[in-house]
Tab-separated table of C-alpha atoms in Angstrom:
chain	number	residue	atom	x	y	z
A	1	UNK	CA	-17.363	-12.931	-29.168
A	2	UNK	CA	-17.727	-9.840	-28.039
A	3	UNK	CA	-16.708	-7.248	-30.526
A	4	UNK	CA	-16.288	-3.951	-29.076
A	5	UNK	CA	-17.251	-2.747	-32.126
A	6	UNK	CA	-20.861	-3.267	-31.849
A	7	UNK	CA	-20.841	-2.820	-28.124
A	8	UNK	CA	-19.037	0.704	-29.223
A	9	UNK	CA	-22.679	1.672	-31.058
A	10	UNK	CA	-24.816	-0.028	-28.456
A	11	UNK	CA	-23.752	1.201	-25.368
A	12	UNK	CA	-23.182	4.732	-27.104
A	13	UNK	CA	-20.032	5.798	-26.866
A	14	UNK	CA	-17.831	5.591	-29.849
A	15	UNK	CA	-19.404	6.263	-33.462
A	16	UNK	CA	-17.881	7.366	-36.499
A	17	UNK	CA	-18.925	9.170	-39.817
A	18	UNK	CA	-17.788	9.242	-43.489
A	19	UNK	CA	-17.945	12.615	-43.320
A	20	UNK	CA	-15.347	12.594	-40.416
A	21	UNK	CA	-13.006	10.298	-42.441
A	22	UNK	CA	-12.186	6.066	-42.105
A	23	UNK	CA	-10.180	5.823	-39.169
A	24	UNK	CA	-11.792	8.638	-37.093
A	25	UNK	CA	-13.911	7.756	-34.465
A	26	UNK	CA	-15.665	10.393	-32.076
A	27	UNK	CA	-16.415	9.756	-28.247
A	28	UNK	CA	-19.817	10.080	-27.271
A	29	UNK	CA	-21.316	11.123	-23.667
A	30	UNK	CA	-20.934	7.998	-21.764
A	31	UNK	CA	-17.899	7.016	-24.136
A	32	UNK	CA	-15.641	10.323	-23.065
A	33	UNK	CA	-17.002	9.617	-19.007
A	34	UNK	CA	-14.981	6.640	-19.491
A	35	UNK	CA	-12.104	7.998	-21.786
A	36	UNK	CA	-11.736	10.885	-18.943
A	37	UNK	CA	-11.425	8.993	-16.209
A	38	UNK	CA	-8.894	6.473	-17.749
A	39	UNK	CA	-6.990	9.265	-18.368
A	40	UNK	CA	-6.908	10.556	-14.994
A	41	UNK	CA	-6.529	7.428	-13.478
A	42	UNK	CA	-2.884	7.042	-15.371
A	43	UNK	CA	-2.102	10.962	-14.552
A	44	UNK	CA	-2.838	10.328	-11.009
A	45	UNK	CA	-0.726	6.860	-11.573
A	46	UNK	CA	2.524	8.176	-13.214
A	47	UNK	CA	2.126	11.727	-10.561
A	48	UNK	CA	2.698	9.296	-7.518
A	49	UNK	CA	5.551	7.728	-9.121
A	50	UNK	CA	7.635	10.945	-9.884
A	51	UNK	CA	6.468	12.599	-13.279
A	52	UNK	CA	5.633	15.307	-14.108
A	53	UNK	CA	3.054	15.935	-17.123
A	54	UNK	CA	3.708	18.772	-19.919
A	55	UNK	CA	1.910	19.365	-23.112
A	56	UNK	CA	3.256	19.426	-26.503
A	57	UNK	CA	1.928	20.609	-30.445
A	58	UNK	CA	0.421	17.559	-32.671
A	59	UNK	CA	2.542	19.591	-35.375
A	60	UNK	CA	6.021	19.859	-35.754
A	61	UNK	CA	8.335	20.947	-38.655
A	62	UNK	CA	9.590	18.278	-41.128
A	63	UNK	CA	13.422	18.695	-39.853
A	64	UNK	CA	12.552	17.800	-36.390
A	65	UNK	CA	11.324	14.328	-37.759
A	66	UNK	CA	14.728	14.343	-39.903
A	67	UNK	CA	16.412	14.996	-36.384
A	68	UNK	CA	14.542	11.935	-34.626
A	69	UNK	CA	15.093	9.447	-37.414
A	70	UNK	CA	11.129	9.163	-38.232
A	71	UNK	CA	11.530	10.815	-41.567
A	72	UNK	CA	13.730	7.897	-42.565
A	73	UNK	CA	12.490	5.125	-41.200
A	74	UNK	CA	9.226	5.651	-40.383
A	75	UNK	CA	8.038	8.042	-43.221
A	76	UNK	CA	5.829	5.733	-44.506
A	77	UNK	CA	3.317	5.969	-41.461
A	78	UNK	CA	3.441	9.778	-41.704
A	79	UNK	CA	0.558	11.967	-43.073
A	80	UNK	CA	2.465	14.022	-46.023
A	81	UNK	CA	3.739	17.362	-44.953
A	82	UNK	CA	1.553	20.727	-44.934
A	83	UNK	CA	3.205	23.810	-46.422
A	84	UNK	CA	2.522	26.462	-44.207
A	85	UNK	CA	4.808	29.653	-44.227
A	86	UNK	CA	7.247	28.785	-46.709
A	87	UNK	CA	8.344	25.641	-43.713
A	88	UNK	CA	7.185	22.357	-44.006
A	89	UNK	CA	4.874	20.904	-41.348
A	90	UNK	CA	3.958	17.027	-39.989
A	91	UNK	CA	1.574	15.581	-37.885
A	92	UNK	CA	3.441	13.846	-35.902
A	93	UNK	CA	3.448	10.370	-36.088
A	94	UNK	CA	5.039	9.881	-31.858
A	95	UNK	CA	5.704	12.021	-28.710
A	96	UNK	CA	9.420	11.168	-28.406
A	97	UNK	CA	10.705	14.228	-30.569
A	98	UNK	CA	8.825	17.272	-29.108
A	99	UNK	CA	9.817	15.519	-25.430
A	100	UNK	CA	13.438	15.777	-26.048
A	101	UNK	CA	13.110	19.193	-27.221
A	102	UNK	CA	11.196	19.933	-24.140
A	103	UNK	CA	14.472	18.451	-22.585
A	104	UNK	CA	16.654	19.955	-24.306
A	105	UNK	CA	15.150	23.375	-23.532
A	106	UNK	CA	16.620	23.653	-20.592
A	107	UNK	CA	20.331	22.958	-18.975
A	108	UNK	CA	20.160	19.897	-16.434
A	109	UNK	CA	22.231	18.125	-13.410
A	110	UNK	CA	23.083	15.043	-12.770
A	111	UNK	CA	21.322	16.147	-9.242
A	112	UNK	CA	17.763	16.448	-11.419
A	113	UNK	CA	18.125	12.966	-13.028
A	114	UNK	CA	15.917	11.133	-13.363
A	115	UNK	CA	13.801	13.741	-15.202
A	116	UNK	CA	10.252	11.576	-15.642
A	117	UNK	CA	8.118	13.697	-17.837
A	118	UNK	CA	4.670	12.117	-19.118
A	119	UNK	CA	1.604	13.308	-21.480
A	120	UNK	CA	-1.702	12.219	-22.779
A	121	UNK	CA	-0.945	13.299	-26.297
A	122	UNK	CA	-2.473	13.212	-29.835
A	123	UNK	CA	-0.327	11.713	-32.405
A	124	UNK	CA	-1.170	10.415	-36.437
A	125	UNK	CA	-0.329	7.979	-38.212
A	126	UNK	CA	-1.119	7.641	-41.841
A	127	UNK	CA	-2.860	3.666	-41.757
A	128	UNK	CA	-4.382	2.090	-44.986
A	129	UNK	CA	-8.176	2.145	-45.101
A	130	UNK	CA	-7.845	-2.220	-45.468
A	131	UNK	CA	-6.414	-2.031	-41.835
A	132	UNK	CA	-8.737	0.099	-40.350
A	133	UNK	CA	-11.535	-0.901	-37.240
A	134	UNK	CA	-13.661	0.031	-34.930
A	135	UNK	CA	-10.792	1.850	-31.725
A	136	UNK	CA	-7.889	-0.814	-32.615
A	137	UNK	CA	-6.524	0.453	-35.540
A	138	UNK	CA	-7.008	4.481	-35.811
A	139	UNK	CA	-5.606	7.211	-37.536
A	140	UNK	CA	-6.051	10.394	-34.358
A	141	UNK	CA	-4.201	8.599	-31.646
A	142	UNK	CA	-4.609	9.516	-28.150
A	143	UNK	CA	-1.383	8.510	-26.484
A	144	UNK	CA	0.036	7.538	-22.642
A	145	UNK	CA	3.277	7.892	-22.882
A	146	UNK	CA	5.818	9.445	-20.759
A	147	UNK	CA	9.983	9.296	-21.181
A	148	UNK	CA	12.631	9.442	-18.325
A	149	UNK	CA	15.612	10.713	-19.242
A	150	UNK	CA	19.048	9.659	-16.584
A	151	UNK	CA	22.427	8.553	-16.519
A	152	UNK	CA	23.553	4.934	-17.916
A	153	UNK	CA	23.561	3.921	-14.101
A	154	UNK	CA	19.520	4.499	-13.737
A	155	UNK	CA	18.260	3.207	-16.511
A	156	UNK	CA	17.723	-0.516	-15.201
A	157	UNK	CA	16.373	0.633	-11.923
A	158	UNK	CA	14.015	3.406	-14.221
A	159	UNK	CA	13.117	0.479	-16.659
A	160	UNK	CA	12.353	-2.093	-14.024
A	161	UNK	CA	9.611	0.599	-12.007
A	162	UNK	CA	7.520	0.223	-16.085
A	163	UNK	CA	6.665	-3.002	-15.497
A	164	UNK	CA	5.163	-2.666	-11.643
A	165	UNK	CA	3.142	0.812	-12.954
A	166	UNK	CA	1.788	-1.454	-15.560
A	167	UNK	CA	0.908	-4.180	-13.334
A	168	UNK	CA	-0.796	-2.070	-11.181
A	169	UNK	CA	-2.886	-0.458	-13.983
A	170	UNK	CA	-3.559	-3.534	-15.331
A	171	UNK	CA	-4.830	-5.019	-11.822
A	172	UNK	CA	-7.578	-1.761	-11.766
A	173	UNK	CA	-8.743	-2.379	-15.394
A	174	UNK	CA	-8.446	-6.222	-14.867
A	175	UNK	CA	-6.457	-7.080	-16.794
A	176	UNK	CA	-4.304	-9.892	-17.788
A	177	UNK	CA	-1.368	-10.205	-20.142
A	178	UNK	CA	-0.862	-12.861	-22.428
A	179	UNK	CA	2.799	-12.541	-22.490
A	180	UNK	CA	5.720	-10.200	-22.221
A	181	UNK	CA	7.767	-9.947	-25.765
A	182	UNK	CA	11.256	-8.389	-25.995
A	183	UNK	CA	10.633	-7.219	-29.213
A	184	UNK	CA	14.727	-7.143	-31.205
A	185	UNK	CA	15.645	-5.297	-34.761
A	186	UNK	CA	15.337	-7.670	-37.844
A	187	UNK	CA	16.803	-8.110	-41.163
A	188	UNK	CA	16.503	-4.969	-43.386
A	189	UNK	CA	16.404	-0.924	-43.210
A	190	UNK	CA	13.989	0.192	-41.616
A	191	UNK	CA	16.299	0.017	-37.992
A	192	UNK	CA	18.797	2.447	-36.939
A	193	UNK	CA	22.208	1.018	-38.300
A	194	UNK	CA	24.332	1.287	-34.923
A	195	UNK	CA	24.840	-2.584	-33.341
A	196	UNK	CA	26.588	-1.198	-30.497
A	197	UNK	CA	23.823	0.719	-29.710
A	198	UNK	CA	21.508	-2.181	-30.563
A	199	UNK	CA	23.454	-4.252	-28.534
A	200	UNK	CA	23.943	-2.725	-24.936
A	201	UNK	CA	19.934	-1.703	-24.908
A	202	UNK	CA	18.882	-5.357	-26.171
A	203	UNK	CA	21.475	-6.649	-22.859
A	204	UNK	CA	19.954	-3.893	-20.429
A	205	UNK	CA	16.297	-4.281	-21.369
A	206	UNK	CA	17.600	-8.324	-20.654
A	207	UNK	CA	18.646	-7.601	-17.247
A	208	UNK	CA	14.884	-5.255	-16.691
A	209	UNK	CA	13.157	-8.253	-17.604
A	210	UNK	CA	15.587	-10.998	-15.806
A	211	UNK	CA	15.453	-8.810	-12.120
A	212	UNK	CA	12.482	-8.988	-12.240
A	213	UNK	CA	11.534	-12.283	-12.745
A	214	UNK	CA	9.201	-11.997	-16.150
A	215	UNK	CA	9.250	-14.548	-18.617
A	216	UNK	CA	9.871	-13.505	-22.056
A	217	UNK	CA	9.608	-14.407	-25.678
A	218	UNK	CA	12.693	-12.423	-27.655
A	219	UNK	CA	10.910	-11.977	-30.947
A	220	UNK	CA	13.088	-10.303	-33.775
A	221	UNK	CA	11.700	-7.424	-36.230
A	222	UNK	CA	9.436	-6.046	-34.130
A	223	UNK	CA	12.024	-3.622	-32.095
A	224	UNK	CA	11.312	0.210	-32.963
A	225	UNK	CA	13.404	2.192	-35.031
A	226	UNK	CA	15.733	3.578	-32.431
A	227	UNK	CA	15.916	0.901	-30.160
A	228	UNK	CA	14.717	-2.971	-28.609
A	229	UNK	CA	11.256	-2.812	-26.526
A	230	UNK	CA	9.333	-4.639	-23.892
A	231	UNK	CA	6.071	-5.120	-25.101
A	232	UNK	CA	3.095	-6.227	-22.900
A	233	UNK	CA	1.238	-8.246	-25.232
A	234	UNK	CA	-2.861	-8.637	-24.436
A	235	UNK	CA	-5.168	-10.681	-26.429
A	236	UNK	CA	-8.844	-10.578	-27.621
A	237	UNK	CA	-11.339	-13.702	-26.942
A	238	UNK	CA	-10.793	-15.203	-30.128
A	239	UNK	CA	-7.149	-14.660	-28.825
A	240	UNK	CA	-5.447	-12.160	-31.524
A	241	UNK	CA	-2.675	-10.628	-29.857
A	242	UNK	CA	-1.945	-6.944	-29.697
A	243	UNK	CA	0.907	-4.689	-27.812
A	244	UNK	CA	-1.295	-2.514	-25.035
A	245	UNK	CA	2.155	-1.524	-22.883
A	246	UNK	CA	5.929	-0.953	-23.672
A	247	UNK	CA	8.795	-0.197	-22.386
A	248	UNK	CA	12.010	0.937	-24.521
A	249	UNK	CA	15.213	1.741	-24.056
A	250	UNK	CA	16.995	4.604	-26.515
A	251	UNK	CA	20.284	5.589	-26.511
A	252	UNK	CA	19.607	6.889	-30.493
A	253	UNK	CA	17.783	10.227	-29.826
A	254	UNK	CA	19.385	11.593	-27.335
A	255	UNK	CA	22.491	11.414	-29.376
A	256	UNK	CA	20.678	13.025	-32.305
A	257	UNK	CA	19.369	15.612	-30.456
A	258	UNK	CA	22.377	16.628	-28.615
A	259	UNK	CA	21.158	15.679	-24.977
A	260	UNK	CA	23.242	16.520	-22.334
A	261	UNK	CA	23.578	16.897	-18.671
A	262	UNK	CA	26.510	18.239	-16.057
A	263	UNK	CA	27.825	15.201	-14.205
A	264	UNK	CA	29.552	15.791	-10.994
A	265	UNK	CA	32.495	15.988	-12.708
A	266	UNK	CA	31.739	19.052	-14.020
A	267	UNK	CA	31.700	18.010	-17.849
A	268	UNK	CA	28.754	17.135	-20.319
A	269	UNK	CA	27.143	13.395	-20.454
A	270	UNK	CA	24.529	12.286	-22.514
A	271	UNK	CA	21.599	10.975	-20.553
A	272	UNK	CA	19.635	7.937	-21.972
A	273	UNK	CA	16.279	7.955	-22.333
A	274	UNK	CA	13.118	5.606	-21.309
A	275	UNK	CA	10.185	5.293	-22.758
A	276	UNK	CA	7.504	4.072	-21.285
A	277	UNK	CA	3.733	3.743	-22.151
A	278	UNK	CA	1.116	2.575	-18.987
A	279	UNK	CA	-1.722	2.029	-21.331
A	280	UNK	CA	-0.747	2.831	-24.667
A	281	UNK	CA	-3.021	4.039	-26.911
A	282	UNK	CA	-6.796	4.777	-25.346
A	283	UNK	CA	-9.071	3.623	-28.033
A	284	UNK	CA	-6.880	0.605	-27.892
A	285	UNK	CA	-7.005	0.058	-24.251
A	286	UNK	CA	-10.750	0.800	-24.327
A	287	UNK	CA	-11.388	-1.510	-27.468
A	288	UNK	CA	-9.617	-3.958	-25.438
A	289	UNK	CA	-11.447	-3.132	-22.046
A	290	UNK	CA	-15.146	-3.409	-23.855
A	291	UNK	CA	-14.118	-6.905	-24.696
A	292	UNK	CA	-12.332	-8.226	-22.210
A	293	UNK	CA	-15.268	-7.874	-19.629
A	294	UNK	CA	-18.278	-7.595	-22.261
A	295	UNK	CA	-19.244	-4.134	-22.194
A	296	UNK	CA	-19.483	-3.968	-17.917
A	297	UNK	CA	-16.724	-1.861	-17.180
A	298	UNK	CA	-15.093	-2.116	-13.621
A	299	UNK	CA	-17.569	-0.226	-11.469
A	300	UNK	CA	-14.658	3.088	-11.104
A	301	UNK	CA	-14.506	2.791	-14.895
A	302	UNK	CA	-18.374	2.830	-15.726
A	303	UNK	CA	-19.959	5.593	-17.316
A	304	UNK	CA	-22.949	4.930	-14.874
A	305	UNK	CA	-22.151	3.985	-11.423
A	306	UNK	CA	-25.418	3.659	-9.907
A	307	UNK	CA	-28.853	3.466	-11.491
A	308	UNK	CA	-31.987	4.341	-8.963
A	309	UNK	CA	-34.830	2.645	-10.030
A	310	UNK	CA	-38.453	3.762	-8.021
A	311	UNK	CA	-40.320	1.027	-7.744
A	312	UNK	CA	-43.454	3.554	-8.608
A	313	UNK	CA	-43.941	7.234	-9.626
A	314	UNK	CA	-44.804	7.649	-5.952
A	315	UNK	CA	-40.861	7.564	-4.942
A	316	UNK	CA	-39.474	9.364	-7.993
A	317	UNK	CA	-38.912	12.118	-5.708
A	318	UNK	CA	-36.739	10.289	-3.245
A	319	UNK	CA	-34.967	8.594	-6.679
A	320	UNK	CA	-33.969	11.956	-7.464
A	321	UNK	CA	-32.279	13.026	-4.117
A	322	UNK	CA	-31.036	9.678	-4.003
A	323	UNK	CA	-29.216	10.935	-7.368
A	324	UNK	CA	-28.095	13.994	-6.025
A	325	UNK	CA	-26.973	12.607	-2.924
A	326	UNK	CA	-24.666	10.653	-4.933
A	327	UNK	CA	-23.664	12.967	-7.747
A	328	UNK	CA	-22.475	15.578	-4.285
A	329	UNK	CA	-20.201	12.466	-3.243
A	330	UNK	CA	-18.572	12.127	-6.947
A	331	UNK	CA	-20.582	8.974	-8.381
A	332	UNK	CA	-22.253	8.420	-11.481
A	333	UNK	CA	-25.513	8.102	-11.321
A	334	UNK	CA	-29.335	8.272	-12.347
A	335	UNK	CA	-32.818	7.769	-12.138
A	336	UNK	CA	-34.612	5.000	-13.846
A	337	UNK	CA	-38.548	6.194	-13.587
A	338	UNK	CA	-41.367	4.097	-14.422
A	339	UNK	CA	-41.966	5.921	-17.814
A	340	UNK	CA	-39.251	3.342	-19.134
A	341	UNK	CA	-41.226	0.353	-18.074
A	342	UNK	CA	-41.866	-2.169	-15.424
A	343	UNK	CA	-39.292	-2.599	-12.268
A	344	UNK	CA	-37.955	-5.849	-14.597
A	345	UNK	CA	-37.948	-4.559	-17.649
A	346	UNK	CA	-35.886	-1.498	-15.595
A	347	UNK	CA	-33.552	-4.015	-13.973
A	348	UNK	CA	-32.798	-6.242	-17.172
A	349	UNK	CA	-32.124	-2.602	-19.007
A	350	UNK	CA	-29.472	-1.693	-16.707
A	351	UNK	CA	-28.156	-5.080	-16.513
A	352	UNK	CA	-24.300	-3.612	-17.215
A	353	UNK	CA	-24.988	-1.235	-14.494
A	354	UNK	CA	-22.597	-2.090	-11.350
A	355	UNK	CA	-25.284	-1.139	-9.160
A	356	UNK	CA	-28.905	-0.781	-8.696
A	357	UNK	CA	-30.498	0.681	-6.114
A	358	UNK	CA	-34.350	-0.182	-5.629
A	359	UNK	CA	-36.914	2.423	-3.678
A	360	UNK	CA	-39.966	1.741	-2.219
A	361	UNK	CA	-39.226	-2.033	-0.978
A	362	UNK	CA	-37.850	-1.292	2.425
A	363	UNK	CA	-38.260	1.541	5.086
A	364	UNK	CA	-37.543	5.646	4.289
A	365	UNK	CA	-34.517	5.828	3.307
A	366	UNK	CA	-33.375	2.083	2.514
A	367	UNK	CA	-32.503	1.054	-0.618
A	368	UNK	CA	-32.891	-2.477	-1.948
A	369	UNK	CA	-29.432	-2.945	-3.171
A	370	UNK	CA	-28.798	-5.066	-6.559
A	371	UNK	CA	-25.465	-6.222	-8.104
A	372	UNK	CA	-23.838	-6.652	-11.472
A	373	UNK	CA	-23.334	-10.202	-10.991
A	374	UNK	CA	-26.852	-10.930	-9.877
A	375	UNK	CA	-26.083	-11.011	-5.817
A	376	UNK	CA	-29.381	-9.218	-4.606
A	377	UNK	CA	-28.421	-7.422	-0.574
A	378	UNK	CA	-30.614	-7.232	2.452
A	379	UNK	CA	-32.361	-3.275	2.163
A	380	UNK	CA	-29.872	-0.919	4.211
A	381	UNK	CA	-29.856	2.580	4.973
A	382	UNK	CA	-28.945	4.431	1.700
A	383	UNK	CA	-26.025	6.388	2.826
A	384	UNK	CA	-24.520	3.545	4.056
A	385	UNK	CA	-24.558	2.218	1.008
A	386	UNK	CA	-22.928	5.033	-0.879
A	387	UNK	CA	-20.483	4.958	1.588
A	388	UNK	CA	-19.634	1.791	0.648
A	389	UNK	CA	-20.008	1.719	-2.441
A	390	UNK	CA	-17.437	5.840	-2.951
A	391	UNK	CA	-14.943	3.861	-1.351
A	392	UNK	CA	-14.965	1.142	-3.443
A	393	UNK	CA	-14.777	3.260	-5.979
A	394	UNK	CA	-12.517	5.356	-4.717
A	395	UNK	CA	-10.030	2.177	-4.283
A	396	UNK	CA	-10.468	1.154	-7.828
A	397	UNK	CA	-11.596	-2.098	-6.997
A	398	UNK	CA	-12.628	-4.516	-9.780
A	399	UNK	CA	-14.554	-6.149	-6.794
A	400	UNK	CA	-18.356	-4.987	-6.592
A	401	UNK	CA	-18.820	-5.601	-2.797
A	402	UNK	CA	-16.404	-6.718	-0.314
A	403	UNK	CA	-17.405	-9.521	1.631
């Protein structure tokens, strides 16, 4: 079994330090490359789907979370308030209250809806020390989050678009969901007490799943405190399940924040809030990718995409020039010269790099290409290799080479 904590340290992706604190990992340069590339992919996916990106603060007044309902239903998972200038401020446990504020900061007409806003933002959970581990359970979370403000007639269509986005992202990342779960409220007081809210929102999510032809299991006790959700479950190599992506329908917070839009009749109406996360927590997503791919990320996501291997010192300058050509094309590359060992040793050391370009085994400006999966291709012009690899990376292909 591949443990992302061990792989993360071996590959110099992330680490922790007692002085920083438990559940607060830091990202090393190669890990930061993976994270940044993943962030840019999700932003691009969201832009193409009509989302506009925002930034919001990681702090909020306690009153904000009292209005949203987090303080009453979720305070056990929040950090204690901090006194600041006679007010109490809190590290946010979620982004949705801030996005509700962004929505209500301007008047809206029905012609503007659906309004889709997204953010890759920080949030904080006061996790107990005993459950913290690697990147899967942390206290500082970078969340891919989005909220759609729409009319009641638009809800199902907007929520139905989310699983399609999630499926596209999972395909590019080489992820296969274990199952889809309709998470419903269970017994106890951690949920908003509004039976009509739950009934209406649950019915809409069932319609979304049925229209999309998605098989699912309804599970009580797994809903958010304010509404039901579709959870896309993933499983690690040991079979342990966790939630990576989610879609929620929220009728609660629009009422709590008194969100409105002007309808075609000139009257003020209440929007519905659809919560949607394509890859959820970046930390959890990277942990899962590490374990599923055993550190061999899809080429477009790999920290180093091409390693250039000169056979001898004679080709070192040619290797450096080829690395420069890679960088000019936006490919992440480095050279591994004979100072790092024999050619065989360097090949083994770069076993997780998608492409190994050997210089010195063929004609000038030709490379012998070795693929991570063990294939060795005939020597070919370097320019053709870079063009082909660049195309595969740009398409975010999970394959290493077209047939």
